[in-house]
Amino acid sequence: MTVLGAGSADAGGARADEERLAESASVVLMQPTTLCNLNCSYCYLPDRRVSRRMSVEVAQAVATGVREWSRKRPVAVVWHGGEPLAVGPAYFRSLVAPFGSGEGYAVTHAVQTNAVLIDEAWCEVFSTVPVRVAVSVDGPGEANAARVDWAGHPSLERVMSGIGMLRRAGIPFNMIAVVADAAPGAATAVYRFACELGCDSLGVNLAEKKGVYGGGQGAGGGIVTFWQELAACWQADPRIRVRELDHVYTYIREELAGTAVLRAGRALTPLPLVAWDGGFLPIGAELAGFRSPRHGLFSAGNVLDTPLAVLLARAHEVPWVAEALAGVAGCREHCDYFAYCRGGQAANKYFETGRLDSTETMYCRTSKINLMEGILRHAERACV
């Protein structure tokens, strides 16, 4: 399969020096608190031991903009901390309430949680708001060795208790796992665990150098084999969806249909995050709370001062965002995977290289290129 070259005249979109963000977002990340009750060794967040809570005023300001966007297409508001559930059920309801519901707009809610705090009160919130739930758990037994609390105690038993609450309440959930060691058998273990857990879908993140975490793993044949193994597991027992496989297979279908060229030409889709204090990041959500020696605090304004749509429309004028868009332009010009990847991740570029306008990163190699290679290798061997 030929991947559309970034600099192709057939790309049909903006010139490489004219990268722009789309006018609205279909997903908005919200940080209800910086606090987390766990101290996972691979976590990138800088202030997860500090309790800073989003005000209702910030939620109200975001809700106004999100409702406008949702008149054109549904918008998912994803509550993602810290540990979002650390704010408590009652306060969480007060943050969600401004988004409301009504004719002419469609807003849904989701939460990414470690599940430790899930109880009957939270299950009632999830059922009545309603809120889609995604649980962070890395697989069976020792796969969760990195997921400890601040006293160094394991969390898996408490996580499984929270998941049990969801299951008894009939609340569907997804699972996201961080794989710290992509050794042979790791993909099989995490996939079988997810199937046995009864989740609807599995997302897999490889531990990576980002934020305050300086570890990660190298690219190469071992990572390719990991993704190949995961694809084989899914094909043998496709009872749940796998986020990474969905992304690749969607792209492959577009290539086969001849529509990948349109994908490459679209404006960059923003994935904005609104921090606890109202700070707005149109891209690079993992940069929240960090400062650059050249750009200062990573922010493109504040929703308490400026409407959401205006912040997004002006985002390209913010120096650090402009630098990140220049990095996307570089990917478009030089990377054969651009139509599939769409320019990499700004946060990974910064934390790996110290700049936002760099191009290929270790994240690109392990979680995009090696992923594609692994799936293609699986397809080739399955056809033999």
Tab-separated table of C-alpha atoms in Angstrom:
chain	number	residue	atom	x	y	z
A	1	MET	CA	0.000	0.000	0.000
A	2	THR	CA	1.278	3.433	-0.890
A	3	VAL	CA	0.817	6.086	1.755
A	4	LEU	CA	0.076	9.532	0.352
A	5	GLY	CA	3.159	11.738	0.467
A	6	ALA	CA	2.742	14.897	2.490
A	7	GLY	CA	4.020	17.213	-0.206
A	8	SER	CA	1.917	15.774	-3.005
A	9	ALA	CA	0.123	18.298	-5.183
A	10	ASP	CA	-2.819	15.897	-5.062
A	11	ALA	CA	-3.314	16.518	-1.377
A	12	GLY	CA	-5.955	19.073	-2.294
A	13	GLY	CA	-5.691	21.059	0.902
A	14	ALA	CA	-3.759	23.994	2.283
A	15	ARG	CA	-0.184	24.686	1.238
A	16	ALA	CA	2.387	23.468	3.736
A	17	ASP	CA	2.894	27.031	5.023
A	18	GLU	CA	-0.844	27.573	5.481
A	19	GLU	CA	-1.737	24.956	8.076
A	20	ARG	CA	-4.910	25.900	9.905
A	21	LEU	CA	-7.106	24.421	12.587
A	22	ALA	CA	-10.702	23.522	11.833
A	23	GLU	CA	-13.295	26.033	13.077
A	24	SER	CA	-14.796	23.746	15.715
A	25	ALA	CA	-14.025	20.585	17.661
A	26	SER	CA	-16.012	17.386	18.085
A	27	VAL	CA	-14.221	16.511	21.340
A	28	VAL	CA	-13.361	18.902	24.188
A	29	LEU	CA	-11.203	17.749	27.096
A	30	MET	CA	-11.972	19.188	30.526
A	31	GLN	CA	-9.655	19.055	33.549
A	32	PRO	CA	-11.947	19.181	36.600
A	33	THR	CA	-8.972	18.780	38.932
A	34	THR	CA	-5.200	18.447	38.848
A	35	LEU	CA	-5.307	15.976	41.758
A	36	CYS	CA	-4.877	12.249	41.315
A	37	ASN	CA	-5.232	9.641	44.032
A	38	LEU	CA	-2.684	7.382	42.317
A	39	ASN	CA	1.009	7.928	41.608
A	40	CYS	CA	1.614	5.880	38.472
A	41	SER	CA	5.328	5.830	37.697
A	42	TYR	CA	4.795	6.550	33.982
A	43	CYS	CA	2.404	9.492	34.502
A	44	TYR	CA	3.308	12.707	32.680
A	45	LEU	CA	1.243	15.149	34.802
A	46	PRO	CA	3.253	17.727	36.778
A	47	ASP	CA	0.864	18.667	39.596
A	48	ARG	CA	-1.088	15.512	40.286
A	49	ARG	CA	-0.464	15.704	44.041
A	50	VAL	CA	-1.987	19.195	44.242
A	51	SER	CA	-5.742	19.749	44.499
A	52	ARG	CA	-6.762	22.525	42.113
A	53	ARG	CA	-10.445	22.336	41.191
A	54	MET	CA	-12.275	23.759	38.199
A	55	SER	CA	-14.899	26.347	39.059
A	56	VAL	CA	-18.484	26.143	37.864
A	57	GLU	CA	-17.884	29.481	36.116
A	58	VAL	CA	-15.266	27.846	33.882
A	59	ALA	CA	-17.672	25.018	33.050
A	60	GLN	CA	-20.401	27.535	32.222
A	61	ALA	CA	-18.108	29.430	29.855
A	62	VAL	CA	-17.133	26.228	28.042
A	63	ALA	CA	-20.728	25.020	27.888
A	64	THR	CA	-21.808	28.138	26.002
A	65	GLY	CA	-19.259	27.506	23.262
A	66	VAL	CA	-19.775	23.754	23.129
A	67	ARG	CA	-23.522	24.110	22.670
A	68	GLU	CA	-22.936	26.380	19.679
A	69	TRP	CA	-20.518	23.887	18.109
A	70	SER	CA	-22.962	21.049	18.730
A	71	ARG	CA	-25.622	22.675	16.582
A	72	LYS	CA	-23.545	21.566	13.588
A	73	ARG	CA	-22.370	18.176	14.867
A	74	PRO	CA	-22.345	16.287	18.197
A	75	VAL	CA	-19.639	17.280	20.678
A	76	ALA	CA	-18.225	14.941	23.314
A	77	VAL	CA	-17.019	16.552	26.547
A	78	VAL	CA	-14.376	14.290	28.085
A	79	TRP	CA	-13.554	14.854	31.759
A	80	HIS	CA	-9.904	13.958	32.139
A	81	GLY	CA	-7.731	14.932	35.137
A	82	GLY	CA	-5.850	14.301	37.299
A	83	GLU	CA	-8.489	11.886	38.530
A	84	PRO	CA	-11.852	13.463	37.627
A	85	LEU	CA	-13.726	11.514	40.265
A	86	ALA	CA	-11.623	13.184	42.977
A	87	VAL	CA	-14.005	16.182	42.841
A	88	GLY	CA	-16.839	14.056	44.226
A	89	PRO	CA	-20.237	13.172	42.671
A	90	ALA	CA	-22.102	16.300	43.779
A	91	TYR	CA	-19.497	18.746	42.522
A	92	PHE	CA	-19.116	16.822	39.264
A	93	ARG	CA	-22.848	17.210	38.696
A	94	SER	CA	-22.487	20.977	39.192
A	95	LEU	CA	-19.784	21.067	36.493
A	96	VAL	CA	-21.850	19.042	34.038
A	97	ALA	CA	-25.134	20.875	34.664
A	98	PRO	CA	-24.359	24.001	32.534
A	99	PHE	CA	-24.065	21.866	29.395
A	100	GLY	CA	-27.683	20.834	29.767
A	101	SER	CA	-29.572	19.314	26.889
A	102	GLY	CA	-32.004	20.763	24.452
A	103	GLU	CA	-33.381	20.691	20.966
A	104	GLY	CA	-30.938	21.803	18.303
A	105	TYR	CA	-27.720	20.758	19.982
A	106	ALA	CA	-26.141	17.472	21.075
A	107	VAL	CA	-23.574	17.254	23.857
A	108	THR	CA	-22.425	13.978	25.405
A	109	HIS	CA	-20.155	13.366	28.390
A	110	ALA	CA	-17.392	10.868	29.077
A	111	VAL	CA	-14.947	10.385	31.924
A	112	GLN	CA	-11.493	8.802	32.047
A	113	THR	CA	-10.995	7.294	35.501
A	114	ASN	CA	-8.756	4.895	37.395
A	115	ALA	CA	-11.993	3.441	38.888
A	116	VAL	CA	-10.675	3.414	42.471
A	117	LEU	CA	-13.348	5.861	43.685
A	118	ILE	CA	-16.334	4.321	41.883
A	119	ASP	CA	-19.214	3.564	44.259
A	120	GLU	CA	-23.012	3.538	44.099
A	121	ALA	CA	-23.187	7.347	44.069
A	122	TRP	CA	-20.901	7.531	41.067
A	123	CYS	CA	-22.824	4.797	39.276
A	124	GLU	CA	-25.954	6.898	39.721
A	125	VAL	CA	-24.161	9.874	38.139
A	126	PHE	CA	-22.986	7.775	35.211
A	127	SER	CA	-26.504	6.430	34.656
A	128	THR	CA	-28.496	9.625	35.057
A	129	VAL	CA	-26.339	12.371	33.498
A	130	PRO	CA	-25.464	10.119	31.532
A	131	VAL	CA	-21.660	9.690	31.295
A	132	ARG	CA	-19.694	7.183	29.223
A	133	VAL	CA	-16.930	5.617	31.317
A	134	ALA	CA	-13.387	4.649	30.336
A	135	VAL	CA	-11.245	2.881	32.922
A	136	SER	CA	-7.461	3.021	33.083
A	137	VAL	CA	-6.053	-0.419	33.926
A	138	ASP	CA	-3.001	-2.021	32.348
A	139	GLY	CA	-3.950	-5.703	32.266
A	140	PRO	CA	-3.664	-8.680	34.594
A	141	GLY	CA	-1.583	-8.821	37.756
A	142	GLU	CA	1.939	-7.488	37.413
A	143	ALA	CA	1.020	-5.471	34.317
A	144	ASN	CA	-0.260	-2.916	36.850
A	145	ALA	CA	2.961	-2.701	38.877
A	146	ALA	CA	3.343	0.979	37.941
A	147	ARG	CA	-0.155	1.875	39.147
A	148	VAL	CA	0.341	2.501	42.869
A	149	ASP	CA	-1.078	5.053	45.293
A	150	TRP	CA	0.915	7.775	47.036
A	151	ALA	CA	1.893	5.345	49.800
A	152	GLY	CA	3.254	2.916	47.218
A	153	HIS	CA	0.427	0.405	47.669
A	154	PRO	CA	-0.948	-1.509	44.656
A	155	SER	CA	-4.246	-0.280	43.241
A	156	LEU	CA	-5.470	-3.233	41.182
A	157	GLU	CA	-7.766	-4.700	43.825
A	158	ARG	CA	-9.516	-1.344	44.283
A	159	VAL	CA	-9.713	-0.831	40.512
A	160	MET	CA	-11.356	-4.227	40.077
A	161	SER	CA	-13.806	-3.367	42.851
A	162	GLY	CA	-14.804	-0.201	40.987
A	163	ILE	CA	-15.198	-2.124	37.746
A	164	GLY	CA	-17.350	-4.632	39.612
A	165	MET	CA	-19.632	-1.774	40.663
A	166	LEU	CA	-20.018	-0.724	37.024
A	167	ARG	CA	-20.832	-4.244	35.922
A	168	ARG	CA	-23.424	-4.811	38.659
A	169	ALA	CA	-25.057	-1.502	37.759
A	170	GLY	CA	-25.141	-2.461	34.073
A	171	ILE	CA	-22.969	0.506	33.072
A	172	PRO	CA	-20.892	-0.169	29.950
A	173	PHE	CA	-17.267	0.931	29.964
A	174	ASN	CA	-14.153	1.082	27.839
A	175	MET	CA	-10.606	0.268	28.914
A	176	ILE	CA	-7.328	2.074	28.266
A	177	ALA	CA	-4.080	0.275	29.057
A	178	VAL	CA	-0.539	1.602	29.197
A	179	VAL	CA	1.992	-0.998	28.086
A	180	ALA	CA	5.390	-0.404	29.658
A	181	ASP	CA	7.026	-3.527	28.213
A	182	ALA	CA	5.926	-4.641	24.749
A	183	ALA	CA	7.524	-8.065	25.161
A	184	PRO	CA	6.231	-11.164	23.353
A	185	GLY	CA	2.907	-12.175	24.876
A	186	ALA	CA	2.107	-8.702	26.254
A	187	ALA	CA	-0.450	-7.930	23.542
A	188	THR	CA	-2.188	-11.275	24.043
A	189	ALA	CA	-2.317	-10.775	27.806
A	190	VAL	CA	-3.833	-7.292	27.683
A	191	TYR	CA	-6.348	-8.216	24.972
A	192	ARG	CA	-7.577	-11.338	26.761
A	193	PHE	CA	-7.802	-9.396	30.013
A	194	ALA	CA	-9.937	-6.723	28.336
A	195	CYS	CA	-12.242	-9.361	26.849
A	196	GLU	CA	-12.650	-11.121	30.198
A	197	LEU	CA	-13.293	-7.785	31.905
A	198	GLY	CA	-16.332	-7.250	29.720
A	199	CYS	CA	-15.421	-3.806	28.375
A	200	ASP	CA	-16.742	-2.520	25.054
A	201	SER	CA	-13.399	-1.399	23.637
A	202	LEU	CA	-9.687	-1.369	24.371
A	203	GLY	CA	-7.223	1.466	23.813
A	204	VAL	CA	-3.498	0.782	24.071
A	205	ASN	CA	-0.898	3.434	24.902
A	206	LEU	CA	2.781	2.588	24.919
A	207	ALA	CA	4.664	4.143	27.838
A	208	GLU	CA	6.470	7.152	26.352
A	209	LYS	CA	8.766	9.994	27.263
A	210	LYS	CA	6.418	12.844	28.062
A	211	GLY	CA	5.956	15.501	30.716
A	212	VAL	CA	7.618	14.590	33.994
A	213	TYR	CA	8.167	10.979	32.874
A	214	GLY	CA	11.504	10.404	31.202
A	215	GLY	CA	11.162	6.717	30.315
A	216	GLY	CA	9.634	5.050	27.294
A	217	GLN	CA	10.757	2.356	24.934
A	218	GLY	CA	12.598	2.246	21.639
A	219	ALA	CA	11.036	1.609	18.278
A	220	GLY	CA	11.891	-1.404	16.159
A	221	GLY	CA	11.006	-5.004	15.484
A	222	GLY	CA	9.775	-5.723	19.003
A	223	ILE	CA	7.150	-2.987	18.801
A	224	VAL	CA	6.108	-4.094	15.308
A	225	THR	CA	5.678	-7.630	16.655
A	226	PHE	CA	3.585	-6.320	19.556
A	227	TRP	CA	1.114	-4.638	17.201
A	228	GLN	CA	1.116	-7.670	14.902
A	229	GLU	CA	0.255	-9.882	17.877
A	230	LEU	CA	-2.559	-7.555	18.919
A	231	ALA	CA	-4.039	-7.633	15.414
A	232	ALA	CA	-3.876	-11.428	15.398
A	233	CYS	CA	-5.618	-11.622	18.801
A	234	TRP	CA	-8.419	-9.387	17.609
A	235	GLN	CA	-8.917	-11.298	14.367
A	236	ALA	CA	-9.097	-14.597	16.274
A	237	ASP	CA	-11.643	-13.232	18.765
A	238	PRO	CA	-13.136	-9.888	17.639
A	239	ARG	CA	-15.571	-9.518	20.500
A	240	ILE	CA	-14.417	-6.000	21.476
A	241	ARG	CA	-13.128	-3.073	19.469
A	242	VAL	CA	-9.485	-1.980	19.625
A	243	ARG	CA	-8.993	1.766	19.179
A	244	GLU	CA	-5.611	1.543	17.443
A	245	LEU	CA	-6.779	-1.118	14.994
A	246	ASP	CA	-9.898	0.926	14.236
A	247	HIS	CA	-7.753	3.941	13.337
A	248	VAL	CA	-5.516	1.987	10.975
A	249	TYR	CA	-8.286	-0.015	9.320
A	250	THR	CA	-10.314	3.163	8.762
A	251	TYR	CA	-7.339	4.691	6.993
A	252	ILE	CA	-6.709	1.563	4.914
A	253	ARG	CA	-10.348	1.537	3.809
A	254	GLU	CA	-9.979	5.167	2.738
A	255	GLU	CA	-6.838	4.305	0.765
A	256	LEU	CA	-8.614	1.448	-0.989
A	257	ALA	CA	-11.594	3.691	-1.740
A	258	GLY	CA	-9.324	6.437	-3.077
A	259	THR	CA	-10.475	8.960	-0.501
A	260	ALA	CA	-7.308	9.186	1.634
A	261	VAL	CA	-6.264	12.144	-0.522
A	262	LEU	CA	-9.229	14.084	0.920
A	263	ARG	CA	-8.200	13.110	4.436
A	264	ALA	CA	-4.746	14.600	3.868
A	265	GLY	CA	-6.210	17.881	2.649
A	266	ARG	CA	-8.527	18.594	5.563
A	267	ALA	CA	-7.775	21.283	8.116
A	268	LEU	CA	-6.142	19.983	11.274
A	269	THR	CA	-8.752	18.769	13.750
A	270	PRO	CA	-8.281	20.498	17.117
A	271	LEU	CA	-8.457	18.510	20.339
A	272	PRO	CA	-8.789	21.359	22.831
A	273	LEU	CA	-8.276	21.056	26.548
A	274	VAL	CA	-9.673	23.486	29.080
A	275	ALA	CA	-7.551	23.407	32.218
A	276	TRP	CA	-8.916	23.684	35.750
A	277	ASP	CA	-8.435	27.480	35.749
A	278	GLY	CA	-9.979	28.047	32.299
A	279	GLY	CA	-6.700	28.019	30.382
A	280	PHE	CA	-7.264	26.957	26.789
A	281	LEU	CA	-4.996	24.676	24.745
A	282	PRO	CA	-6.355	24.070	21.213
A	283	ILE	CA	-3.874	21.211	20.635
A	284	GLY	CA	-1.234	19.414	22.687
A	285	ALA	CA	-3.425	18.801	25.728
A	286	GLU	CA	-0.568	17.105	27.589
A	287	LEU	CA	1.277	20.446	27.593
A	288	ALA	CA	-1.162	21.852	30.169
A	289	GLY	CA	0.640	23.018	33.284
A	290	PHE	CA	4.051	23.154	31.615
A	291	ARG	CA	6.181	26.156	30.675
A	292	SER	CA	8.534	26.616	27.765
A	293	PRO	CA	11.694	28.736	28.124
A	294	ARG	CA	10.711	30.507	24.895
A	295	HIS	CA	6.909	30.566	25.092
A	296	GLY	CA	6.145	30.591	28.806
A	297	LEU	CA	3.018	28.801	30.005
A	298	PHE	CA	1.385	26.723	27.307
A	299	SER	CA	-1.947	28.460	26.908
A	300	ALA	CA	-3.859	30.185	24.120
A	301	GLY	CA	-6.063	32.317	26.345
A	302	ASN	CA	-8.731	31.727	28.962
A	303	VAL	CA	-12.403	30.862	28.546
A	304	LEU	CA	-13.292	33.228	31.402
A	305	ASP	CA	-12.066	36.159	29.284
A	306	THR	CA	-12.789	35.110	25.698
A	307	PRO	CA	-15.484	32.921	24.077
A	308	LEU	CA	-14.412	29.420	23.124
A	309	ALA	CA	-14.985	29.914	19.391
A	310	VAL	CA	-12.902	33.106	19.370
A	311	LEU	CA	-10.048	31.401	21.212
A	312	LEU	CA	-9.988	28.634	18.622
A	313	ALA	CA	-10.264	31.037	15.678
A	314	ARG	CA	-7.293	33.072	16.947
A	315	ALA	CA	-5.213	30.119	18.124
A	316	HIS	CA	-2.889	30.171	15.096
A	317	GLU	CA	-1.766	33.677	16.150
A	318	VAL	CA	-0.359	32.339	19.442
A	319	PRO	CA	3.414	31.768	18.974
A	320	TRP	CA	3.602	28.257	20.398
A	321	VAL	CA	0.543	27.135	18.423
A	322	ALA	CA	2.030	28.673	15.250
A	323	GLU	CA	5.225	26.739	15.906
A	324	ALA	CA	3.241	23.513	16.299
A	325	LEU	CA	1.404	24.167	13.029
A	326	ALA	CA	4.779	24.693	11.360
A	327	GLY	CA	5.665	21.228	12.608
A	328	VAL	CA	2.528	19.855	10.944
A	329	ALA	CA	3.590	21.639	7.745
A	330	GLY	CA	6.962	19.919	8.007
A	331	CYS	CA	5.278	16.549	8.379
A	332	ARG	CA	3.093	17.275	5.345
A	333	GLU	CA	6.204	18.071	3.273
A	334	HIS	CA	8.434	15.218	4.353
A	335	CYS	CA	6.515	12.292	5.832
A	336	ASP	CA	5.063	9.502	3.703
A	337	TYR	CA	2.620	8.731	6.513
A	338	PHE	CA	1.054	12.196	6.686
A	339	ALA	CA	-2.353	11.258	5.290
A	340	TYR	CA	-2.612	8.563	7.957
A	341	CYS	CA	-1.019	10.353	10.937
A	342	ARG	CA	-1.977	13.992	10.131
A	343	GLY	CA	1.136	15.548	11.607
A	344	GLY	CA	1.941	13.808	14.868
A	345	GLN	CA	1.366	15.055	18.402
A	346	ALA	CA	2.560	18.492	19.519
A	347	ALA	CA	3.241	17.406	23.108
A	348	ASN	CA	5.392	14.460	22.054
A	349	LYS	CA	7.386	16.703	19.745
A	350	TYR	CA	8.040	19.181	22.536
A	351	PHE	CA	8.926	16.674	25.233
A	352	GLU	CA	11.159	14.648	22.917
A	353	THR	CA	12.928	17.470	21.071
A	354	GLY	CA	12.305	20.681	23.026
A	355	ARG	CA	10.510	22.204	20.033
A	356	LEU	CA	7.024	22.081	18.570
A	357	ASP	CA	8.037	22.396	14.915
A	358	SER	CA	10.004	19.138	14.769
A	359	THR	CA	8.672	16.279	12.688
A	360	GLU	CA	9.191	12.556	13.328
A	361	THR	CA	9.369	11.476	16.966
A	362	MET	CA	9.716	8.219	18.867
A	363	TYR	CA	5.954	8.387	19.402
A	364	CYS	CA	5.481	8.532	15.618
A	365	ARG	CA	7.676	5.490	15.153
A	366	THR	CA	6.234	3.297	17.909
A	367	SER	CA	2.549	4.238	17.903
A	368	LYS	CA	1.982	5.140	14.262
A	369	ILE	CA	4.608	3.728	11.875
A	370	ASN	CA	5.338	0.512	13.813
A	371	LEU	CA	1.590	0.086	14.363
A	372	MET	CA	0.917	0.291	10.637
A	373	GLU	CA	3.817	-2.066	9.901
A	374	GLY	CA	2.582	-4.578	12.464
A	375	ILE	CA	-0.930	-4.656	11.044
A	376	LEU	CA	0.352	-4.988	7.479
A	377	ARG	CA	2.700	-7.796	8.556
A	378	HIS	CA	-0.244	-9.579	10.176
A	379	ALA	CA	-2.319	-9.140	7.011
A	380	GLU	CA	0.485	-10.503	4.834
A	381	ARG	CA	0.951	-13.601	6.979
A	382	ALA	CA	-2.800	-14.178	7.264
A	383	CYS	CA	-3.017	-14.289	3.477
A	384	VAL	CA	-0.277	-16.926	3.094
